[in-house]
mmCIF file of C-alpha atoms in Angstrom:
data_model
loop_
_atom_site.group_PDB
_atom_site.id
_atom_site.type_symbol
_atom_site.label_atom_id
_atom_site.label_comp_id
_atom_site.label_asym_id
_atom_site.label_seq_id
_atom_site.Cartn_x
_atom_site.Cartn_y
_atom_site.Cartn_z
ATOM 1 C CA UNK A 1 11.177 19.747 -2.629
ATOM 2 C CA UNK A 2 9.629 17.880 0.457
ATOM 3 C CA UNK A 3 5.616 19.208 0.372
ATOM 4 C CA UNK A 4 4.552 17.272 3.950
ATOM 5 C CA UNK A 5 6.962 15.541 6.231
ATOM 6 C CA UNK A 6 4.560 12.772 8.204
ATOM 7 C CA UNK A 7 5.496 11.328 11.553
ATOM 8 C CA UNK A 8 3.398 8.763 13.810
ATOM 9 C CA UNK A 9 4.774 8.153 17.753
ATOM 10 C CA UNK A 10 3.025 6.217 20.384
ATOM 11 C CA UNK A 11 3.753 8.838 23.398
ATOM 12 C CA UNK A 12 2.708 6.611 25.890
ATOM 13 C CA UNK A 13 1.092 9.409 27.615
ATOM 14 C CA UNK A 14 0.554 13.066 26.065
ATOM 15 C CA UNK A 15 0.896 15.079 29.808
ATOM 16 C CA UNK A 16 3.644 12.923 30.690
ATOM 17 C CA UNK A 17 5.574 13.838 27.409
ATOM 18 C CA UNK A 18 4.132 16.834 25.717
ATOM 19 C CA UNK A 19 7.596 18.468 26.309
ATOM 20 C CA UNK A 20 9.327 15.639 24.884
ATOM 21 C CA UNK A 21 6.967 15.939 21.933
ATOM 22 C CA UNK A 22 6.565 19.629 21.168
ATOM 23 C CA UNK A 23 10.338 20.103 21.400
ATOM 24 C CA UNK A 24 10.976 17.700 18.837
ATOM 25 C CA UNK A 25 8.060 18.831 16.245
ATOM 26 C CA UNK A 26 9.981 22.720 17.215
ATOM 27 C CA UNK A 27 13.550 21.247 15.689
ATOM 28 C CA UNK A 28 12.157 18.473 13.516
ATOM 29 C CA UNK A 29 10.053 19.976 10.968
ATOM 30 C CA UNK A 30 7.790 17.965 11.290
ATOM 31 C CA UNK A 31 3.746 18.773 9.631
ATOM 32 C CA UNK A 32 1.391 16.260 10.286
ATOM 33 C CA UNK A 33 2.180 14.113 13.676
ATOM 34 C CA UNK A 34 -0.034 11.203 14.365
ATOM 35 C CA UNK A 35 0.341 9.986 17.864
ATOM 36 C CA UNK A 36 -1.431 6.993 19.629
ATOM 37 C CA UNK A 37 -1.757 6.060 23.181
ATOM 38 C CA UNK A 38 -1.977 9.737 24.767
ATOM 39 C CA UNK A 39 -3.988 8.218 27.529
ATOM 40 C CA UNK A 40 -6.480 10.829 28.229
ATOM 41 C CA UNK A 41 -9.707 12.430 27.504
ATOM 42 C CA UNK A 42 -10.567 15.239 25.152
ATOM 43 C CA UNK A 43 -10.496 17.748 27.969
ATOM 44 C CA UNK A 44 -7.187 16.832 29.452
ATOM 45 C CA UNK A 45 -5.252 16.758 26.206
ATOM 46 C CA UNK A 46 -2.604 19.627 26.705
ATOM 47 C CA UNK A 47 -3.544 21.503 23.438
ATOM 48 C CA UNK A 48 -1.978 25.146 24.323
ATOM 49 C CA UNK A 49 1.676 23.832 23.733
ATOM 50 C CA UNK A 50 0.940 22.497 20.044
ATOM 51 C CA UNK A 51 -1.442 25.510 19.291
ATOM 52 C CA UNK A 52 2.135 28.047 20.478
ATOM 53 C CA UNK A 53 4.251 25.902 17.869
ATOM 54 C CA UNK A 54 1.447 26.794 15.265
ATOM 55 C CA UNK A 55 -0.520 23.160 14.833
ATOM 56 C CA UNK A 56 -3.914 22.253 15.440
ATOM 57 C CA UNK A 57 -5.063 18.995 16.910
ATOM 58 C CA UNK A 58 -7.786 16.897 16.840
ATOM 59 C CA UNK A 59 -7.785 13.903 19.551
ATOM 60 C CA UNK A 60 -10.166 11.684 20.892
ATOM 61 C CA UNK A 61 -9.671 9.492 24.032
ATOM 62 C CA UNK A 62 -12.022 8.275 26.398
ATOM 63 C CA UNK A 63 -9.899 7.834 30.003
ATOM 64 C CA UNK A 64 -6.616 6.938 30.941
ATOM 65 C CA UNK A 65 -6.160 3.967 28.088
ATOM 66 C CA UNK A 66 -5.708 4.259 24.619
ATOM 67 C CA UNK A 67 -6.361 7.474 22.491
ATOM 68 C CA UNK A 68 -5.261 8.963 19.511
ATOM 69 C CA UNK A 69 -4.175 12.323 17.922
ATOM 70 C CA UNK A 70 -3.413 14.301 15.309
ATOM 71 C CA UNK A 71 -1.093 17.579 15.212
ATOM 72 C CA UNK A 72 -1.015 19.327 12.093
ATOM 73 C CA UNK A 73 0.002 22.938 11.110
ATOM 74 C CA UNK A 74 -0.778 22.137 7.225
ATOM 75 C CA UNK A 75 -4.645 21.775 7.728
ATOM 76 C CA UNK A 76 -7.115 19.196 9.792
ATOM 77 C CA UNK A 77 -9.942 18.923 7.685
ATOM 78 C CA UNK A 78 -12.902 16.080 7.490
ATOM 79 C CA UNK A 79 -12.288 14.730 10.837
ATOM 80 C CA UNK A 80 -13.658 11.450 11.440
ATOM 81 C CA UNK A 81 -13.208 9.243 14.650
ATOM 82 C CA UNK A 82 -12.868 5.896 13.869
ATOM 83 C CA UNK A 83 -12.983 3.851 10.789
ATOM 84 C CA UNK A 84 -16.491 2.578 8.798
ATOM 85 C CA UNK A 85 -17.086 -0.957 10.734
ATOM 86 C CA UNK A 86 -14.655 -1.092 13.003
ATOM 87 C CA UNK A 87 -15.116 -3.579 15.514
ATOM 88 C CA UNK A 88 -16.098 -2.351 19.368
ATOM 89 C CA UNK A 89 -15.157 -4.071 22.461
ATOM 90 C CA UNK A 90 -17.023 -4.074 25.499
ATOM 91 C CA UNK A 91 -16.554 -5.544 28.775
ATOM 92 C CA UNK A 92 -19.442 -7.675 30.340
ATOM 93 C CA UNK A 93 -22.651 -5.958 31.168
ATOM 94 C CA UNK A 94 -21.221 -2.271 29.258
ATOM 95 C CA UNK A 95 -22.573 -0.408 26.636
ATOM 96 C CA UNK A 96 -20.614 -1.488 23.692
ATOM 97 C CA UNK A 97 -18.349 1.718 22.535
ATOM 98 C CA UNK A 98 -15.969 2.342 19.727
ATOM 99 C CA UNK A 99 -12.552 2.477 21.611
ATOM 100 C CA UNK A 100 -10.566 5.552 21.031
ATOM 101 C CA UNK A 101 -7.822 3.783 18.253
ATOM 102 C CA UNK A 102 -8.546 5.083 14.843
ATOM 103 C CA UNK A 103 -8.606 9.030 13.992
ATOM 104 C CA UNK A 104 -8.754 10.218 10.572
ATOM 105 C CA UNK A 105 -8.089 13.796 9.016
ATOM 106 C CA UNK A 106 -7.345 15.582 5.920
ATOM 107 C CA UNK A 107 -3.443 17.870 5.901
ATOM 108 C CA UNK A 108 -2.407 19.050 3.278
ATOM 109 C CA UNK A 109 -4.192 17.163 0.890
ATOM 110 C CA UNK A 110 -2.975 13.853 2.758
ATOM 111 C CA UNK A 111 -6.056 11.211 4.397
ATOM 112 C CA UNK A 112 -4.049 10.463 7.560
ATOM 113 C CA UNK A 113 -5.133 7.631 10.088
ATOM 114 C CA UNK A 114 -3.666 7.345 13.364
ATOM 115 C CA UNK A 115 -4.246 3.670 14.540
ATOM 116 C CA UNK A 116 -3.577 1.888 17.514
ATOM 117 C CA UNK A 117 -4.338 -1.675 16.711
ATOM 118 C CA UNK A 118 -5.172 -3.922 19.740
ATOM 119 C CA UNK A 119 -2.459 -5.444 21.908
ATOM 120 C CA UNK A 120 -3.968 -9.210 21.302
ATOM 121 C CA UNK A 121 -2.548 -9.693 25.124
ATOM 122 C CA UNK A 122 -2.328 -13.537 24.416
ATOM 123 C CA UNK A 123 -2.949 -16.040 21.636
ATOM 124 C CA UNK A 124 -5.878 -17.396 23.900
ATOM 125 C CA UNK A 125 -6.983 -13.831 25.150
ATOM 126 C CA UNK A 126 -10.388 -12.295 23.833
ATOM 127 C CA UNK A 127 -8.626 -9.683 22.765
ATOM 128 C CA UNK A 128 -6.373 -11.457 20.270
ATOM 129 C CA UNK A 129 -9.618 -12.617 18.314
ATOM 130 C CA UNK A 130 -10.882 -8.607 18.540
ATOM 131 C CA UNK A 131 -7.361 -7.841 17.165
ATOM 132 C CA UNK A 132 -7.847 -9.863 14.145
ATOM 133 C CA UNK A 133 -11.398 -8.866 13.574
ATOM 134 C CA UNK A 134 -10.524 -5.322 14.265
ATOM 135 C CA UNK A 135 -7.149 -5.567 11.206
ATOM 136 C CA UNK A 136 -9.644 -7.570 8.871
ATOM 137 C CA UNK A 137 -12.198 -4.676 8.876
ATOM 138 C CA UNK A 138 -9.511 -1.769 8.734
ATOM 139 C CA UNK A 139 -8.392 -3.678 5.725
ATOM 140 C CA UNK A 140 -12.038 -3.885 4.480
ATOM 141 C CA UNK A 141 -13.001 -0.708 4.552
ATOM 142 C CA UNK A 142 -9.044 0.547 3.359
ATOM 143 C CA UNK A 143 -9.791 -1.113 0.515
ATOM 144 C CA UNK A 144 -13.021 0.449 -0.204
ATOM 145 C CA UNK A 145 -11.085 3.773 -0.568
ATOM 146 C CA UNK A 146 -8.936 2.764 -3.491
ATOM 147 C CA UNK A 147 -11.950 1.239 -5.251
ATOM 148 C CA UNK A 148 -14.065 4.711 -4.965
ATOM 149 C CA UNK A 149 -10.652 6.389 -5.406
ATOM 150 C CA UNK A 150 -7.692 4.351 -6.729
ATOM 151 C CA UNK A 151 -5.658 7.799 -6.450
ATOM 152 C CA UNK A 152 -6.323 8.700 -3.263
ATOM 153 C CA UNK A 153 -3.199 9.669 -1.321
ATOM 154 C CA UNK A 154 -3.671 7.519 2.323
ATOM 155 C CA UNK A 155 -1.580 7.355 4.981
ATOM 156 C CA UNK A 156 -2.191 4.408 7.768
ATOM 157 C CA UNK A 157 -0.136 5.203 10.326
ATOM 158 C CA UNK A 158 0.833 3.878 13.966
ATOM 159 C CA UNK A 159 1.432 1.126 16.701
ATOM 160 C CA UNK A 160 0.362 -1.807 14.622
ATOM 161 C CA UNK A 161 1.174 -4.668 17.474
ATOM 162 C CA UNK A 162 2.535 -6.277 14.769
ATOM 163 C CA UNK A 163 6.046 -7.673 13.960
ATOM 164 C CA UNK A 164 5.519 -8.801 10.187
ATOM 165 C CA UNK A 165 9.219 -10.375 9.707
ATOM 166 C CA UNK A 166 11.194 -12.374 12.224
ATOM 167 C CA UNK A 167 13.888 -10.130 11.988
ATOM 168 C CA UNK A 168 11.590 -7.041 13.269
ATOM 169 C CA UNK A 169 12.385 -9.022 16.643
ATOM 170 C CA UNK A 170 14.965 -9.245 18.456
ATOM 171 C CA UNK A 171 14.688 -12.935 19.303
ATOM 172 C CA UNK A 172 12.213 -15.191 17.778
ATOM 173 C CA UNK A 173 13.235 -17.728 20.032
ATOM 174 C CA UNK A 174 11.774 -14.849 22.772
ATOM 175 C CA UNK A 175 8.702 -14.387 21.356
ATOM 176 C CA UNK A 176 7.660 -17.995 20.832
ATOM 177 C CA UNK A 177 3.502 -18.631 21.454
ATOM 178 C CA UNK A 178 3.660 -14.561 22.044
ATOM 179 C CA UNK A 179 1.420 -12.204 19.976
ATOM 180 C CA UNK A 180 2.447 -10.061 17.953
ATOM 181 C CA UNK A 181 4.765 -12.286 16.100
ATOM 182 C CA UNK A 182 1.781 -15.269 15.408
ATOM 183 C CA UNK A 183 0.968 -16.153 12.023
ATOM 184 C CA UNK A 184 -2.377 -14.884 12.095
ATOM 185 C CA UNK A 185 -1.193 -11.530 13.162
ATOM 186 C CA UNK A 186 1.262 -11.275 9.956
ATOM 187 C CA UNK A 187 -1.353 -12.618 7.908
ATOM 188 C CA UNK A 188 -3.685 -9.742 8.843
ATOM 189 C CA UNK A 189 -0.898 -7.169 8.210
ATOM 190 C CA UNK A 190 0.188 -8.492 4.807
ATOM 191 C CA UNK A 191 -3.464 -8.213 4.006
ATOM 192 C CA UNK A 192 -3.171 -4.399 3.731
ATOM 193 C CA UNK A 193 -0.164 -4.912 2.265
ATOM 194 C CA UNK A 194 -2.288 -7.237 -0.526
ATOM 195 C CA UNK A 195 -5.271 -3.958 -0.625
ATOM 196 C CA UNK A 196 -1.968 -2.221 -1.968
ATOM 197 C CA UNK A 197 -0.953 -0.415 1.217
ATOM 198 C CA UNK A 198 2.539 -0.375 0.988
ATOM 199 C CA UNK A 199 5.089 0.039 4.043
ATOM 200 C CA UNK A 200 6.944 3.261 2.931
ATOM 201 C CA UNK A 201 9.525 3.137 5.920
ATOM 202 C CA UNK A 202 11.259 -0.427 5.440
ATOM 203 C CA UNK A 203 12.631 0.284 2.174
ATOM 204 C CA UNK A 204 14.970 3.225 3.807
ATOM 205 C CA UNK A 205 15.312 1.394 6.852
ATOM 206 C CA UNK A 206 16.162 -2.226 6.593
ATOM 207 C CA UNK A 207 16.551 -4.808 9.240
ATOM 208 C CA UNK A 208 17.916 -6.308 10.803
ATOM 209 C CA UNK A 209 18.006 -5.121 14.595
ATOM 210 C CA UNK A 210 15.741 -2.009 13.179
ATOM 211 C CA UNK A 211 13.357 -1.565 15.466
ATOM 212 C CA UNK A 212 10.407 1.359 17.051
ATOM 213 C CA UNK A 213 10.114 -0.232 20.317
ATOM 214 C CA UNK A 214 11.969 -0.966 23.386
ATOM 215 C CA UNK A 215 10.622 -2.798 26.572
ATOM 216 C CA UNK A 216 11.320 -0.429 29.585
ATOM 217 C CA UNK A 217 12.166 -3.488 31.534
ATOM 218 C CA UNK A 218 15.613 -5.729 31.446
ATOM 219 C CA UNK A 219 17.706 -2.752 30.017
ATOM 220 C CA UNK A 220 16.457 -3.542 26.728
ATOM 221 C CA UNK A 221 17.228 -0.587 24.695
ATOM 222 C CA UNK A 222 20.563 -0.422 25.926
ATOM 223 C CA UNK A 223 20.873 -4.089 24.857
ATOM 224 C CA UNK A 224 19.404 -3.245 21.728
ATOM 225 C CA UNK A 225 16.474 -5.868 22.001
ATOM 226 C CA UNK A 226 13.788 -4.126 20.173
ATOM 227 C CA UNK A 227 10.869 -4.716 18.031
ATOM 228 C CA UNK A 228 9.231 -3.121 14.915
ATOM 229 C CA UNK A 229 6.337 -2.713 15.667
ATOM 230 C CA UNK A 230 5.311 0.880 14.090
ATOM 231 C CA UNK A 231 4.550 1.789 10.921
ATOM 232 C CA UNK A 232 3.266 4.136 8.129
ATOM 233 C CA UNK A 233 1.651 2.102 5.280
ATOM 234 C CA UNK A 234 1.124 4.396 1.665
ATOM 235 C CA UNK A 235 -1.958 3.982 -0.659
ATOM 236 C CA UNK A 236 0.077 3.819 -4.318
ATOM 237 C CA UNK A 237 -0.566 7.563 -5.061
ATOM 238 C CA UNK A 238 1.278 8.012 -1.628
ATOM 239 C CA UNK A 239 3.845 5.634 -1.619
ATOM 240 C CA UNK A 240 5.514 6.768 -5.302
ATOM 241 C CA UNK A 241 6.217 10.512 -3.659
ATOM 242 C CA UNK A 242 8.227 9.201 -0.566
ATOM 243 C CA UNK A 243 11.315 10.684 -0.948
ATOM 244 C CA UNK A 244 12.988 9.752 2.523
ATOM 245 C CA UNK A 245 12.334 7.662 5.851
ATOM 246 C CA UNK A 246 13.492 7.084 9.357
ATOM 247 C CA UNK A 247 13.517 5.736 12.725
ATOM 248 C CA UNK A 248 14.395 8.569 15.359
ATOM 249 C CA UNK A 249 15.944 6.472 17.406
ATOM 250 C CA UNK A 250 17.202 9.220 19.628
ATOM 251 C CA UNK A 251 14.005 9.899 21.165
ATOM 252 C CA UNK A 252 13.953 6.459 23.122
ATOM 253 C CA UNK A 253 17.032 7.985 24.640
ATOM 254 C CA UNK A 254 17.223 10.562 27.619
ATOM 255 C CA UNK A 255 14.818 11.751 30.501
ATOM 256 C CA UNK A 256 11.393 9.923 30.672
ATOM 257 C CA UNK A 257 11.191 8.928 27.347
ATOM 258 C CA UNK A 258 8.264 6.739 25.820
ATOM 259 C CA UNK A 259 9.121 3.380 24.997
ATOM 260 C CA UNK A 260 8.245 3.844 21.191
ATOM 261 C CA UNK A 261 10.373 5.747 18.873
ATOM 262 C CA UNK A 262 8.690 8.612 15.923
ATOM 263 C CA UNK A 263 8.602 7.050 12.853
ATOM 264 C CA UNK A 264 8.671 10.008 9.803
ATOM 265 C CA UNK A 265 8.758 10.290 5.782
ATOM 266 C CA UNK A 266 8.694 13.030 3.848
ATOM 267 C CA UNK A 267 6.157 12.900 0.701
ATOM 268 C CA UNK A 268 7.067 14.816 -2.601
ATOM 269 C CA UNK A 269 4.578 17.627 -4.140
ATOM 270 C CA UNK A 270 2.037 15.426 -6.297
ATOM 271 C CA UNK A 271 2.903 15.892 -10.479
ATOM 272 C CA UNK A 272 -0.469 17.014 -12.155
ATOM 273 C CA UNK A 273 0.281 15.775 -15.861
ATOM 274 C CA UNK A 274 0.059 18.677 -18.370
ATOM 275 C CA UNK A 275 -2.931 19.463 -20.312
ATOM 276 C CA UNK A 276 -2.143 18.848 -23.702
#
């Protein structure tokens, strides 16, 4: 019996989509949605529609970039915006401030992060070095938790930026001296993958020409020139009670969708060994 089913979506804008969204959670069965680039502030995020289907949300977002969420109707307990040293990013002459990409909460007895790793923009870019530091102290700090708590049931979850395998592409050839496909970048992600974080969606999903992401430019979902880009790493205590995994695909399809497809797994009941 499936105890939580877990979903992450970048919505590319919550009040754009929070149709799109709350009719799927209404026929998906969905309990814990992570979602990351809502593009909004506290105040604006539409929280009546997910409160009518029964969840409750924590969000934080700053203005129209960025931002992250969580939906759940199976508890939102220990909230805690952003991760122990993660990295800031401020233009010149601004206060430094911790960017709204990293949202943590308890549901039903899961740790869930939403993440939305930085874009990189370009391999000479600023922000590709911040995107490295910012993936080397998530993995830090990740693997902190398992030594305090080596059974802790995690879920990292999100718009990584990151294609790990060439086949997560739809043309290397494409992509050449791009981010998101750079050595570096893979590095960084295999390195939670090392701290034991283990990607819980490939195994029921393989490549190739799988992808969570589709361009809206150049007809590229039609031509089915994707990227993988979107995943849901497990902590080991996690990853042994997935039971099933998917893509929805679908919901790049139709009116105004976002350009990211949901991402779900459903997670067994934990086994408490008898007392003997």
């Amino acid at each position: 019996m499936t105890a939580l089913r877990l979903a992450t979506w970048n919505v590319n804008s919550i009040r754009t989509r929070v149709g799109r969204v709350t009719e799927w959670l209404a026929r998906s069965e969905v309990d814990v949605l992570a979602m990351q680039e809502t593009k909004c502030t506290d105040a604006q995020f539409p929280t009546l529609p997910f409160h009518e289907l029964g969840y409750e949300v924590a969000h934080v977002g700053h203005n129209q970039w960025n931002g992250v969420a969580i939906a759940s109707r199976v508890g939102l307990d220990d909230i805690e915006v952003g991760f122990p040293g993660q990295p800031v990013w401020a233009k010149p002459d601004a206060d430094p401030a911790v960017e709204a990409r990293a949202l943590g909460a308890t549901c039903g007895g899961v740790r869930v992060w939403s993440l939305y790793v930085p874009n990189g923009r370009a391999l000479n870019d600023p922000h590709y070095t911040y995107k490295l530091e910012w993936l080397a102290a998530l993995r830090d700090t990740a693997e902190g938790w398992l030594v305090d708590d080596p059974s802790a049931p995690i879920a990292l979850v999100g718009d990584w930026n990151i294609a790990p395998q060439d086949d997560d592409v739809w043309s290397m050839e494409f992509f050449d001296g791009a981010t998101h496909v750079s050595e570096p970048e893979r590095r960084a992600f295999r390195a939670l993958t090392e701290a034991r974080f283990l990607d819980v969606v490939r195994p029921f999903t393989p490549g190739p020409g799988v992808y969570t992401y589709w361009d809206y430019t150049q007809l590229r979902f039609p031509k089915k020139q994707g990227m993988r880009i979107d995943f849901i790493l497990g902590s080991p205590a996690l990853a042994t009670r997935v039971s099933h995994a998917e893509i929805v695909r679908d919901e790049r399809k139709g009116k105004s969708p976002s350009d990211h497809a949901p991402v779900l797994v459903d997670i067994q009941s934990s086994r408490t060994p008898p007392v003997i």
